[in-house]
XYZ file of C-alpha atoms in Angstrom:
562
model
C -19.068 -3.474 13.985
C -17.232 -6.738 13.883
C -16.401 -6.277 10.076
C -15.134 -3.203 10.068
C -12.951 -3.847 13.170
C -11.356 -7.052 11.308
C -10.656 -4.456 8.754
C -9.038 -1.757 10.308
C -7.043 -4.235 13.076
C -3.818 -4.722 10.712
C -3.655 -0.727 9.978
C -3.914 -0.027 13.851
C -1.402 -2.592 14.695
C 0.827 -1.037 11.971
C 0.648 2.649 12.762
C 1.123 1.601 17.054
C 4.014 -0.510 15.907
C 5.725 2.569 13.813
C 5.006 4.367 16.862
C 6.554 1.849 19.318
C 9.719 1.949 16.980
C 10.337 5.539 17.470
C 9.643 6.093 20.869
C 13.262 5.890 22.483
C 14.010 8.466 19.366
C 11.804 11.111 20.731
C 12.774 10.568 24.556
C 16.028 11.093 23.469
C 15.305 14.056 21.832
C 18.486 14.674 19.879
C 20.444 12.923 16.707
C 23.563 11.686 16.265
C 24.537 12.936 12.967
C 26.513 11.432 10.160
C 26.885 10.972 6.462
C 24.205 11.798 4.341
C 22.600 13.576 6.847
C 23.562 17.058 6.256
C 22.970 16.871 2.485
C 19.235 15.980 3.254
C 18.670 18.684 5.981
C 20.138 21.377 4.153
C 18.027 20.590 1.494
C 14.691 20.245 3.353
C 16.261 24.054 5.728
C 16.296 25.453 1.952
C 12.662 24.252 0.853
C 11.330 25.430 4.729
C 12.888 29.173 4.284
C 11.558 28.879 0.627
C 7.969 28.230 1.890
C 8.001 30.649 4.568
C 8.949 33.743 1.826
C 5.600 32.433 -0.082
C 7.821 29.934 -2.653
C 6.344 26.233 -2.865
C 9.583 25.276 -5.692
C 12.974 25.578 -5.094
C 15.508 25.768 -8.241
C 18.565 26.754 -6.487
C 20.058 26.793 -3.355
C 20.028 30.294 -1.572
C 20.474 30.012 2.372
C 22.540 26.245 1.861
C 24.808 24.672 0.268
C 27.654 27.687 0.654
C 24.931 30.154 -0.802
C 26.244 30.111 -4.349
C 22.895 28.965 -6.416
C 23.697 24.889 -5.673
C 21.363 23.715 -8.439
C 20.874 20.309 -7.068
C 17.232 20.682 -6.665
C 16.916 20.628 -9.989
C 18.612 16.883 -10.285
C 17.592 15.333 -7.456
C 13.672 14.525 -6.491
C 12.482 16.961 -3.444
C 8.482 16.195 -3.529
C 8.556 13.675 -0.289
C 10.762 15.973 1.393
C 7.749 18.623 1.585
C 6.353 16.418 4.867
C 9.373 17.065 7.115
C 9.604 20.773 5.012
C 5.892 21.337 6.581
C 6.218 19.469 10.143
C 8.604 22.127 10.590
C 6.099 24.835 10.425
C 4.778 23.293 13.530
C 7.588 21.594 15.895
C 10.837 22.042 16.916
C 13.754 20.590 14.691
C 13.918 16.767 16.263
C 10.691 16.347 16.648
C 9.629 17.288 13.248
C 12.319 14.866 11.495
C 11.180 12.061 13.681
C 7.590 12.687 13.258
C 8.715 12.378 9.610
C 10.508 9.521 9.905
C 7.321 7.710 11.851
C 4.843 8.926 8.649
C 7.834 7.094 6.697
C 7.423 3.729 8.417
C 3.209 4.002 8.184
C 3.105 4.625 4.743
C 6.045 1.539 4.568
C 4.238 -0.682 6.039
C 0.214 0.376 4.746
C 2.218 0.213 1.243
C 3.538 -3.451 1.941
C 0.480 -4.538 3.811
C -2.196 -3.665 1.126
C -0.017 -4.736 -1.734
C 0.364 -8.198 -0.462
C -2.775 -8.593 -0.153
C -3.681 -8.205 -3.669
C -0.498 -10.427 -4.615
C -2.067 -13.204 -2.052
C -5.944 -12.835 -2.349
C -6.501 -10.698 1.297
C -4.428 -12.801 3.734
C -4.439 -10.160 6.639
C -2.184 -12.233 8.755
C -0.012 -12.657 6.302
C -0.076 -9.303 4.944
C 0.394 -7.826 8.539
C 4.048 -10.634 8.504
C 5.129 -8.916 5.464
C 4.758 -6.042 6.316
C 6.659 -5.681 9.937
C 9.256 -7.762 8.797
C 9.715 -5.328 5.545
C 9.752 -2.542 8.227
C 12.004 -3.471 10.682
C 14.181 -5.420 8.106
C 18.098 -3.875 9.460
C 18.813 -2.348 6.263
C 15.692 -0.125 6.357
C 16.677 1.296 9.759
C 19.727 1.727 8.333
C 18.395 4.284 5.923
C 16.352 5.981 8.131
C 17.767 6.529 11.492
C 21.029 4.900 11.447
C 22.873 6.965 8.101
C 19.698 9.355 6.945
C 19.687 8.086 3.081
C 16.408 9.599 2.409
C 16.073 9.794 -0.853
C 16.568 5.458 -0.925
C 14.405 5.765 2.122
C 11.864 7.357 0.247
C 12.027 4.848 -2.543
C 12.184 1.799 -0.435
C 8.491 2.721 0.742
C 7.115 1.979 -2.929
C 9.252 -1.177 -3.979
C 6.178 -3.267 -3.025
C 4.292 -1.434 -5.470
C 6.944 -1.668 -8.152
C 6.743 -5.149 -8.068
C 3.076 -5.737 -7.371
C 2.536 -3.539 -10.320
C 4.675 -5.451 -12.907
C 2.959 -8.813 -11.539
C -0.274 -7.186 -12.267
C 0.785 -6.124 -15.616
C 2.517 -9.606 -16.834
C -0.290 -11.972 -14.594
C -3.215 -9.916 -14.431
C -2.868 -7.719 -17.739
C -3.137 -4.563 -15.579
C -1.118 -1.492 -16.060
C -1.696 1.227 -13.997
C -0.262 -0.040 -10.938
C 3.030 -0.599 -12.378
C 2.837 2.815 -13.722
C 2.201 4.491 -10.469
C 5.098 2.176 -8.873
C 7.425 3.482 -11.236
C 6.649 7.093 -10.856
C 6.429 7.206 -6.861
C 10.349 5.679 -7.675
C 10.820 8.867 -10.171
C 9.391 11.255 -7.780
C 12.158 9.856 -4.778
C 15.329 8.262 -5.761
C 16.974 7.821 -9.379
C 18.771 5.256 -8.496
C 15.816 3.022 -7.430
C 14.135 3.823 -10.314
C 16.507 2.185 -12.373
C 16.978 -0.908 -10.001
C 13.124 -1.111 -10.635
C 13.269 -1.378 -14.151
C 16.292 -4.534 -13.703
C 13.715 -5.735 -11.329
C 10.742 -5.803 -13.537
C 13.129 -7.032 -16.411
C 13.336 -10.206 -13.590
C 9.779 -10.658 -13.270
C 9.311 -10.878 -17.034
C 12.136 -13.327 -17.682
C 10.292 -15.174 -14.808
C 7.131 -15.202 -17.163
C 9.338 -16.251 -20.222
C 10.532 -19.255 -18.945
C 6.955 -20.029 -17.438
C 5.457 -19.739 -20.826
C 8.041 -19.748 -23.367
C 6.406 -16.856 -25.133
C 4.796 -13.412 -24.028
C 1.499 -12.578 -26.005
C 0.641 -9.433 -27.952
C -1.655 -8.116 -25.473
C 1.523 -8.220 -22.920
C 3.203 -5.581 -25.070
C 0.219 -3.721 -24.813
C -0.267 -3.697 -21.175
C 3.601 -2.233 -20.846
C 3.466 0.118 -23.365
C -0.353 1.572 -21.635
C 1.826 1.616 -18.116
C 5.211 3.135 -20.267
C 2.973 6.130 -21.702
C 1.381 6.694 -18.014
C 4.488 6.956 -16.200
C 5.782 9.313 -18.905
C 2.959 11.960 -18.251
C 3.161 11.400 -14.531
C 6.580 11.746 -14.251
C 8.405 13.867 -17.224
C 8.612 16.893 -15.366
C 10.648 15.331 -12.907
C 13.753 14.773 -15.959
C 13.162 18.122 -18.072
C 15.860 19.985 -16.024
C 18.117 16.719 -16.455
C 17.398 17.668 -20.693
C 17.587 21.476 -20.374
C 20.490 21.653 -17.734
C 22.212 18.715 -17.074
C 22.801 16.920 -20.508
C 25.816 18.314 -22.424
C 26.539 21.206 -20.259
C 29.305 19.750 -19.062
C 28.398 19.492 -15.194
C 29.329 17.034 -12.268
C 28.298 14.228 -11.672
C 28.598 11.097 -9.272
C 30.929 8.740 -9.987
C 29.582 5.284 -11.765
C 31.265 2.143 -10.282
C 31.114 -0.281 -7.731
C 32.017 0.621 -4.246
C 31.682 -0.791 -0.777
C 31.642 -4.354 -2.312
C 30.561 -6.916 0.548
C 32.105 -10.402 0.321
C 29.954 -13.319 1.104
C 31.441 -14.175 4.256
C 30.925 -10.575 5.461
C 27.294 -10.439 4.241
C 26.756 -13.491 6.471
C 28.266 -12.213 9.782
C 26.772 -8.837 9.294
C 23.467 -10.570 8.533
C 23.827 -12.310 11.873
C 24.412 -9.269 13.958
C 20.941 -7.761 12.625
C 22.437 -4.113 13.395
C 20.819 -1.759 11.376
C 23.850 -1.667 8.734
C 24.228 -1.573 4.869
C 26.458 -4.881 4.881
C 24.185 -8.262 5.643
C 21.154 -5.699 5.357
C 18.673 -8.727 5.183
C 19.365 -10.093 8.988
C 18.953 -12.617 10.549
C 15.041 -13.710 10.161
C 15.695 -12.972 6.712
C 18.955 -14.257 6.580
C 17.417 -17.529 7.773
C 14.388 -17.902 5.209
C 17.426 -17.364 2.731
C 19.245 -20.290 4.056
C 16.261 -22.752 4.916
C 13.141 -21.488 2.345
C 13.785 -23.458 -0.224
C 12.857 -26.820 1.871
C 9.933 -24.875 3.117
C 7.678 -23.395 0.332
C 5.330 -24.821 -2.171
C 7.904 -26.063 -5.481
C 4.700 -25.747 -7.773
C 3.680 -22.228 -6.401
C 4.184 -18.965 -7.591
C 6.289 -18.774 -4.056
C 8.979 -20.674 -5.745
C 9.738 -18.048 -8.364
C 9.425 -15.579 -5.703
C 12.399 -17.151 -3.582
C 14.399 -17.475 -6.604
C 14.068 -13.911 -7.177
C 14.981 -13.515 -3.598
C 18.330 -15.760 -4.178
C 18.680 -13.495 -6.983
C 19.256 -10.241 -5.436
C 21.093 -11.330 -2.552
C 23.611 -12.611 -4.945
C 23.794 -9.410 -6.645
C 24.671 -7.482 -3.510
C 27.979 -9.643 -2.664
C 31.278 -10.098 -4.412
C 30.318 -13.301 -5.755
C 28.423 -11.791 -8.435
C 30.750 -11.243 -11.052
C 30.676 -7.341 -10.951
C 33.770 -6.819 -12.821
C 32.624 -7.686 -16.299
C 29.967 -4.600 -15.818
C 31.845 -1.948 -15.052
C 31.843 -0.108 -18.145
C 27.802 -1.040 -18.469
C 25.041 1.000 -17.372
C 24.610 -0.888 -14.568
C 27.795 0.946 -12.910
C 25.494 3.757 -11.933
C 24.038 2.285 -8.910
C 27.605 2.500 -7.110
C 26.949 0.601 -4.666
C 25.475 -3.358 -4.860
C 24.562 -3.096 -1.308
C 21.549 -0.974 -3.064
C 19.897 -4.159 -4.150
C 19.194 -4.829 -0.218
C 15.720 -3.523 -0.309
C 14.562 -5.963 -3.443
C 16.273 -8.645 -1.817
C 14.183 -7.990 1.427
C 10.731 -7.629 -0.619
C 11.468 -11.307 -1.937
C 12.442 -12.826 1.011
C 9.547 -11.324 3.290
C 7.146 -12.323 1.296
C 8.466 -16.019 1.621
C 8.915 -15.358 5.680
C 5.462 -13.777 5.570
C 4.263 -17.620 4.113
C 6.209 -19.738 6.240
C 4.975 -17.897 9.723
C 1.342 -17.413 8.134
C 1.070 -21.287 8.037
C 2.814 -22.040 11.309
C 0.569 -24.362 13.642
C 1.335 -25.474 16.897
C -0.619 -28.266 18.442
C -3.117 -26.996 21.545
C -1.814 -23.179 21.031
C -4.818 -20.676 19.540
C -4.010 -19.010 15.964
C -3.965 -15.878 17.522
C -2.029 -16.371 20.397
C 0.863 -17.252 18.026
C 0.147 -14.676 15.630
C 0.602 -12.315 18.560
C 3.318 -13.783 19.698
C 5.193 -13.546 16.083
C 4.325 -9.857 16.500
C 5.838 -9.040 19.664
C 9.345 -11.449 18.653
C 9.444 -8.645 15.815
C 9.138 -5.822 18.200
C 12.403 -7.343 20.318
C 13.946 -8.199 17.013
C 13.812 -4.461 16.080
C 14.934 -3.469 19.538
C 18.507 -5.349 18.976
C 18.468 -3.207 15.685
C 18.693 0.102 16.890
C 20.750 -1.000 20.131
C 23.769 1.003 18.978
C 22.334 3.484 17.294
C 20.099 4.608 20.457
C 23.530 4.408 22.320
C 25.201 6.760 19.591
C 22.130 9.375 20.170
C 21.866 9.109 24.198
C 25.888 9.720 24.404
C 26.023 8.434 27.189
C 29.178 7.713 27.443
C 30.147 11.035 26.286
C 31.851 10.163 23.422
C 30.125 11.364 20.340
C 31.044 14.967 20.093
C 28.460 18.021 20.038
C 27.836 20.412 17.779
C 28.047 23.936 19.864
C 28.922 26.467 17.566
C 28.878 27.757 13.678
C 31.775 27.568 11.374
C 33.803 30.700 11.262
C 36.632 31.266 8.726
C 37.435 29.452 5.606
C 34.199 26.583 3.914
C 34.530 23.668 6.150
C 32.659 20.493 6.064
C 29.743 19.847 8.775
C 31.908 16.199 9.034
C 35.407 15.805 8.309
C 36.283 12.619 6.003
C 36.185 10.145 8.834
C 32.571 10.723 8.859
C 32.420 10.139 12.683
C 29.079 11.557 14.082
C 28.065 14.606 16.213
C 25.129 15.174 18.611
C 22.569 17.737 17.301
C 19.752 18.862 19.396
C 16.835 21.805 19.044
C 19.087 24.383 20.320
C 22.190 23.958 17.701
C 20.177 22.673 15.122
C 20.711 25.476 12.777
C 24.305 25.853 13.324
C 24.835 22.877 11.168
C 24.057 24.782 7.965
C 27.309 27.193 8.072
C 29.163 23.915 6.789
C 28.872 22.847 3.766
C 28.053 18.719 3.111
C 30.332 16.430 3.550
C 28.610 13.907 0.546
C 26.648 15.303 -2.327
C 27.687 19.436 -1.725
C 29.500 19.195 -5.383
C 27.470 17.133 -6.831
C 26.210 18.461 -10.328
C 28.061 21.647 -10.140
C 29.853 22.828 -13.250
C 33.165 21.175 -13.701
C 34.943 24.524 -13.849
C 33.547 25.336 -10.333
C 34.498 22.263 -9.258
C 37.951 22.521 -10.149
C 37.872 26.161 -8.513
C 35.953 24.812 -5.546
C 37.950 26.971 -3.045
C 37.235 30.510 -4.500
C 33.700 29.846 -5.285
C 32.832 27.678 -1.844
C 34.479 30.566 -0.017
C 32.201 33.011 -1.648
C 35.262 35.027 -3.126
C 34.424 37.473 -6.380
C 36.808 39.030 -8.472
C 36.738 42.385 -9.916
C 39.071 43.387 -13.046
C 40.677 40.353 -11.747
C 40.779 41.316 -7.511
C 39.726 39.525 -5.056
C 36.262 40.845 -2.970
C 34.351 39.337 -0.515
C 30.798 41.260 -1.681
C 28.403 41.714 0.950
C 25.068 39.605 -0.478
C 21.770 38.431 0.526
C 18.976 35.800 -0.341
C 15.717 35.789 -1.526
C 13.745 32.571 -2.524
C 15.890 31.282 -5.678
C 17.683 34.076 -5.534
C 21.122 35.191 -4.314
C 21.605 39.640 -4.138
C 25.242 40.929 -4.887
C 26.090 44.454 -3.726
C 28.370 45.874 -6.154
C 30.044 49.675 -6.100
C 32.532 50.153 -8.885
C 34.117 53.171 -9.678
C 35.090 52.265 -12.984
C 34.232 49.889 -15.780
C 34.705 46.219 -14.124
C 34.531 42.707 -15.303
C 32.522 41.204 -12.544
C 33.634 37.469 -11.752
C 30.622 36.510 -8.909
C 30.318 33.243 -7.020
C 27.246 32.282 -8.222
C 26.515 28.833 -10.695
C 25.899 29.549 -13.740
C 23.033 26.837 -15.323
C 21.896 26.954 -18.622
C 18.501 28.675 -17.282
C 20.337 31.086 -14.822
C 18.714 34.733 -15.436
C 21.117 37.995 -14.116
C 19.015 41.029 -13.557
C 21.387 44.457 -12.633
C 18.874 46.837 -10.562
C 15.685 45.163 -11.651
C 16.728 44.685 -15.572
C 17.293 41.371 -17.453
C 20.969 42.164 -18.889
C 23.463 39.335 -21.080
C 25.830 37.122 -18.803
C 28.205 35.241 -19.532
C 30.106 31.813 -17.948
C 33.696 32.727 -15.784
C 36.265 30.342 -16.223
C 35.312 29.566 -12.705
C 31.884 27.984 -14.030
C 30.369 31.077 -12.664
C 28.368 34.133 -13.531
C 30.046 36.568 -15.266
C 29.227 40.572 -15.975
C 30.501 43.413 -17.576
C 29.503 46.663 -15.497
C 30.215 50.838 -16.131
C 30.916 52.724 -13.136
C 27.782 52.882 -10.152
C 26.321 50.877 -7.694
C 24.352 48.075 -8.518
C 22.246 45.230 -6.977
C 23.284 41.882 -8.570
C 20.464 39.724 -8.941
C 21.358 35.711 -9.763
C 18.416 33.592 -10.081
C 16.990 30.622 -12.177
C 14.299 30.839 -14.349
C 12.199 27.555 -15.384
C 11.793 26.648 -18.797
C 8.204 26.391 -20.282
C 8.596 22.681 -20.442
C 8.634 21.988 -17.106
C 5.828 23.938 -16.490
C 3.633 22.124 -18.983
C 5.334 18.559 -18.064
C 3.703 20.141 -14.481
C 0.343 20.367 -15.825
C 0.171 17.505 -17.379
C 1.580 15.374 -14.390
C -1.766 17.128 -12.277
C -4.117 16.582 -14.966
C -2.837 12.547 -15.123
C -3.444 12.515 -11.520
C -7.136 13.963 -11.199
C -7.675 11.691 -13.864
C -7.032 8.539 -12.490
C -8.136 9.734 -8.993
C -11.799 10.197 -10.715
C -11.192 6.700 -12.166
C -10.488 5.222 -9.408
C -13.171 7.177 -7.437
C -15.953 5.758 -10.368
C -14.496 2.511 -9.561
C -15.201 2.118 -5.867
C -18.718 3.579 -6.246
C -19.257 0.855 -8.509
C-alpha cells in the first residue's frame, strides 16, 4: 500500500494543483476575450457543429469564418482541439473551455513530471519541481488563459518530450521517443515543430563538442526516429503538398516582430504577469541570473544551463536577428516563441537547486511542501490581472450583448482590447469574423477582394446578389434561379480539391478573378453545392499514421509485460 501511494503522490499533487489553478476561472464563470481567441473558438464551434451532423473531419469552414469554405483546417493542426470540441457535447460554453484548459495543465505537467524522471534516474521530488514550475512558468499562462494561443499551448505540453527524446537518441541510442516528441509537435503547432528541430540541432552540437565526433550508430538512431515521425505524421502536411504549395495562396508573414530588448525582458521578468515579454519570471529569471554559481560544472546540468542561456538570448534584441531575416528562421515571427525552450532549460536547473536544498533542524518534507505551496502564491500573482480583466469588476471591459448586423466586422477591432463573454452570448461571437488568422491561407485573389467575398456578395453576368445559402458539414448550399444563361461568380474558396456539384451532379468549375468558384449555368433553378473533397493521399497517409500507432502501442504493451 505504501509503494503504490509513493507512486501515485506526485500525479495527485499535480492534477489538485491544475485544479487549484483554475478555480477562480470557473467561479467567475465568464472570459475576457482577446486576440487569438476568436480564431481558436471558431475553429473548435466549426469541428462541434461538424460532429453533431455525424462528421469527425473538417476540410472547410461552413458555419465560421464568414461561411465562404475558409480552408484553414486544412493548414493548421485541429487533432487536440477535439477535447474542448467533445466537452462541449456535455457543458455549457465556459465551462467546457476551462475544463479544457485544466486537462491542458495535467497532461503539462504528467508530460514534464515523467520525462524528468527518465532524464534524472526517478527523482520524484525533483520531477514534481520541474514540473509546477514548467506549469505555472508566466509565459504558459500567458498562452492559455491570458491571450488563448492554443495551438503554442498545445505544443508547449510536449517540449519536454522533444527534448527528452533527442537526449535519448544522442545519450541513450534510443529513437522512438524523439520520434513521438516530434510528431505530438506536428499534430499541434508548426511553428514549434520547427523550433524543435533548432532545438535538437542544440543538443547535438552539445554532443559534438563533448566528443568531438558522432559515431555511425548515431546516424542510425536519427534516421530510425526521422522514418517514424514521417509515417506518424505525413498526413498532417499532404494538404500543405496538394493545396497549399504553388497555388498561389496566403500566407503569414515571415519576420521578426514584437522584438523584446534586454532591459524589457528583465522588468517584465520581474513582474511575473502572465505576459509574452520576460515570459521566464522571476524564479526563473533568478536561476538565470545566479545558476551558474550553483550547479555541478562537471555535470550534464552544466550543458543544460548553457542551453538555457541559449534561448533566453535568442528571445531578446541582443541576439543579432537582423542578419536572419531573409533565412528560414524568419518564419517563427516572433523570438518571444523561444520562451517555452528557454523555460524547459531553466526548470530543470531550478528543479536541481530546490531538490538539494537542506535546512538545518527542518524535515525534507516539510520544505518540500513548503516549496510547493510558494509556487501556488507565485502563480496567484500571475493571473492577478487577468482574474481582474474576467471579474470586470470595475466595469470596464466591455460585453459582448449582441450579433453583428450589416457589413463583415471583426469580433475585435485593431486595438485588440478585450470583451466579456459568458454562456448566454457565447455564440454571438461567431457573426464576426477573426480579428488574427481569418485570411490566413486564403487565395491571394480573395484576399485582395476581401470585401465582396467576406460580405458574402455573388455576381451574376457580372450583378451583384446576395444568394440565400445554407451549410452542411464541409459544405456550403447556393440557391440559384436564373432566367437566362449566367456566369455564376459565388463566394466560395476555390482550393485545388474543391468539388462543385449543381443539383446532385459533379459539373467543371472554374477559379473567379475573385479567387472564387466560378460556374457557367442555362436557365433554371439550381442548388449550388461547394465542398472539398480529400485526396487519396491523405487518406492512406491516415492509415498508415493508425497502423504506426497500434504498432508501437503493442510494442510498448510487450514491453511492460516483460
Amino acid at each position: 500500500m505504501y509503494y503504490k501511494l509513493k507512486k501515485t503522490y506526485p500525479i495527485l499533487i499535480i492534477i489538485t494543483f491544475s485544479l487549484l489553478m483554475l478555480i477562480p476561472f470557473f467561479k467567475i464563470d465568464q472570459l475576457g476575450v482577446h486576440s487569438d481567441w476568436s480564431f481558436h473558438a471558431a475553429r473548435v464551434q466549426q469541428l462541434y457543429l461538424n460532429l453533431t451532423r455525424g462528421h469527425l473531419f473538417t476540410y472547410i469552414a461552413t458555419d465560421t469564418f464568414s461561411k465562404v469554405g475558409n480552408g484553414n483546417f486544412l493548414f493548421y493542426p485541429t487533432l487536440f482541439l477535439y477535447p474542448w470540441v467533445f466537452l462541449k457535447l456535455f457543458f455549457a460554453p465556459i465551462a467546457s473551455y476551462l475544463i479544457y484548459v485544466w486537462l491542458l495543465f495535467v497532461a503539462t505537467g504528467l508530460i514534464a513530471f515523467f520525462c524528468m524522471q527518465s532524464f534524472d534516474n526517478r527523482a520524484t521530488w525533483q520531477s514534481l519541481f520541474f514540473a509546477l514550475i514548467y506549469l505555472i512558468a508566466p509565459y504558459h499562462l500567458y498562452l492559455t488563459l491570458n491571450n488563448y494561443v492554443l495551438g503554442e499551448a498545445q505544443a508547449y505540453m510536449f517540449i519536454p518530450l522533444v527534448l527528452l527524446g533527442m537526449y535519448n537518441a544522442i545519450y541513450r541510442n534510443s529513437w522512438v521517443t524523439l520520434a513521438i516528441g516530434m510528431t505530438m509537435m506536428a499534430y499541434t503547432h508548426y511553428v514549434s515543430l520547427f523550433i524543435s528541430a533548432e532545438a535538437c540541432v542544440a543538443i547535438l552540437l552539445c554532443y559534438l563538442i563533448q566528443n568531438r565526433k558522432i559515431e555511425l550508430r548515431k546516424f542510425v538512431v536519427l534516421t530510425k526516429s526521422i522514418v517514424l515521425f514521417i509515417l506518424l505524421s505525413s498526413w498532417q502536411f499532404v494538404p500543405l503538398l496538394t493545396d497549399y504549395v504553388h497555388r498561389n495562396l496566403v500566407r503569414p508573414n515571415p519576420g521578426f516582430m514584437l522584438m523584446q530588448s534586454v532591459g524589457d525582458f528583465f522588468v517584465s521578468a520581474i513582474s511575473n504577469e502572465a505576459l509574452n515579454r520576460g515570459g521566464i519570471g522571476l524564479i526563473l529569471l533568478f536561476t538565470l541570473v545566479f545558476g551558474w554559481s550553483l550547479i555541478n560544472k562537471n555535470s550534464k546540468y552544466m550543458w543544460v544551463y548553457l542551453l538555457g542561456v541559449l534561448f533566453t538570448w535568442m528571445i531578446t534584441t541582443a541576439f543579432p536577428w537582423q542578419y536572419f531575416a531573409k533565412t528560414p528562421l524568419a518564419i517563427i515571427q516572433f523570438p518571444y516563441r523561444y520562451t517555452g525552450y528557454a523555460i524547459v532549460f531553466l526548470a530543470i536547473i531550478l528543479s536541481k537547486i530546490l531538490f538539494t536544498l537542506q535546512f538545518d533542524k527542518v524535515n525534507k518534507s516539510v520544505i518540500n511542501l513548503g516549496i510547493v505551496l510558494i509556487m501556488l502564491v507565485l502563480y496567484t500573482g500571475s493571473i492577478y490581472s487577468i482574474i481582474a480583466r474576467n471579474a470586470n469588476s470595475t466595469g470596464t471591459v466591455p460585453l459582448l450583448t449582441s450579433q453583428r448586423t450589416g457589413k463583415y466586422k471583426t469580433f475585435r477591432d485593431a486595438r485588440d482590447l478585450p470583451i466579456i463573454i459568458n454562456d448566454s452570448s457565447y455564440n454571438k461571437q461567431f457573426s464576426y469574423g477573426a480579428l488574427y488568422g481569418e485570411t490566413d491561407y486564403m487565395p491571394k485573389k480573395a484576399l485582395a477582394n476581401e470585401n465582396s467575398v467576406l460580405n458574402r456578395v455573388s455576381y451574376i453576368n457580372g450583378h451583384k446578389e446576395l444568394l440565400r445559402q445554407y451549410s452542411k458539414a464541409n459544405e456550403i448550399h447556393y440557391l440559384v434561379n436564373t432566367k437566362r444563361q449566367s456566369s455564376i461568380n459565388l463566394p466560395a474558396l476555390q482550393y485545388h480539391n474543391t468539388r462543385v456539384y449543381v443539383n446532385n451532379r459533379l459539373v467543371d468549375a472554374q477559379t473567379s478573378d475573385r479567387g472564387t468558384v466560378l460556374t457557367n449555368l442555362p436557365k433554371g433553378k439550381y442548388d449550388i453545392e461547394v465542398t472539398y473533397k480529400p485526396s487519396m493521399m491523405i487518406i492512406v497517409a491516415r492509415v498508415i499514421a493508425a497502423m504506426s500507432w497500434i504498432y508501437i502501442v503493442f510494442l510498448w504493451r510487450i514491453k511492460l509485460y516483460n
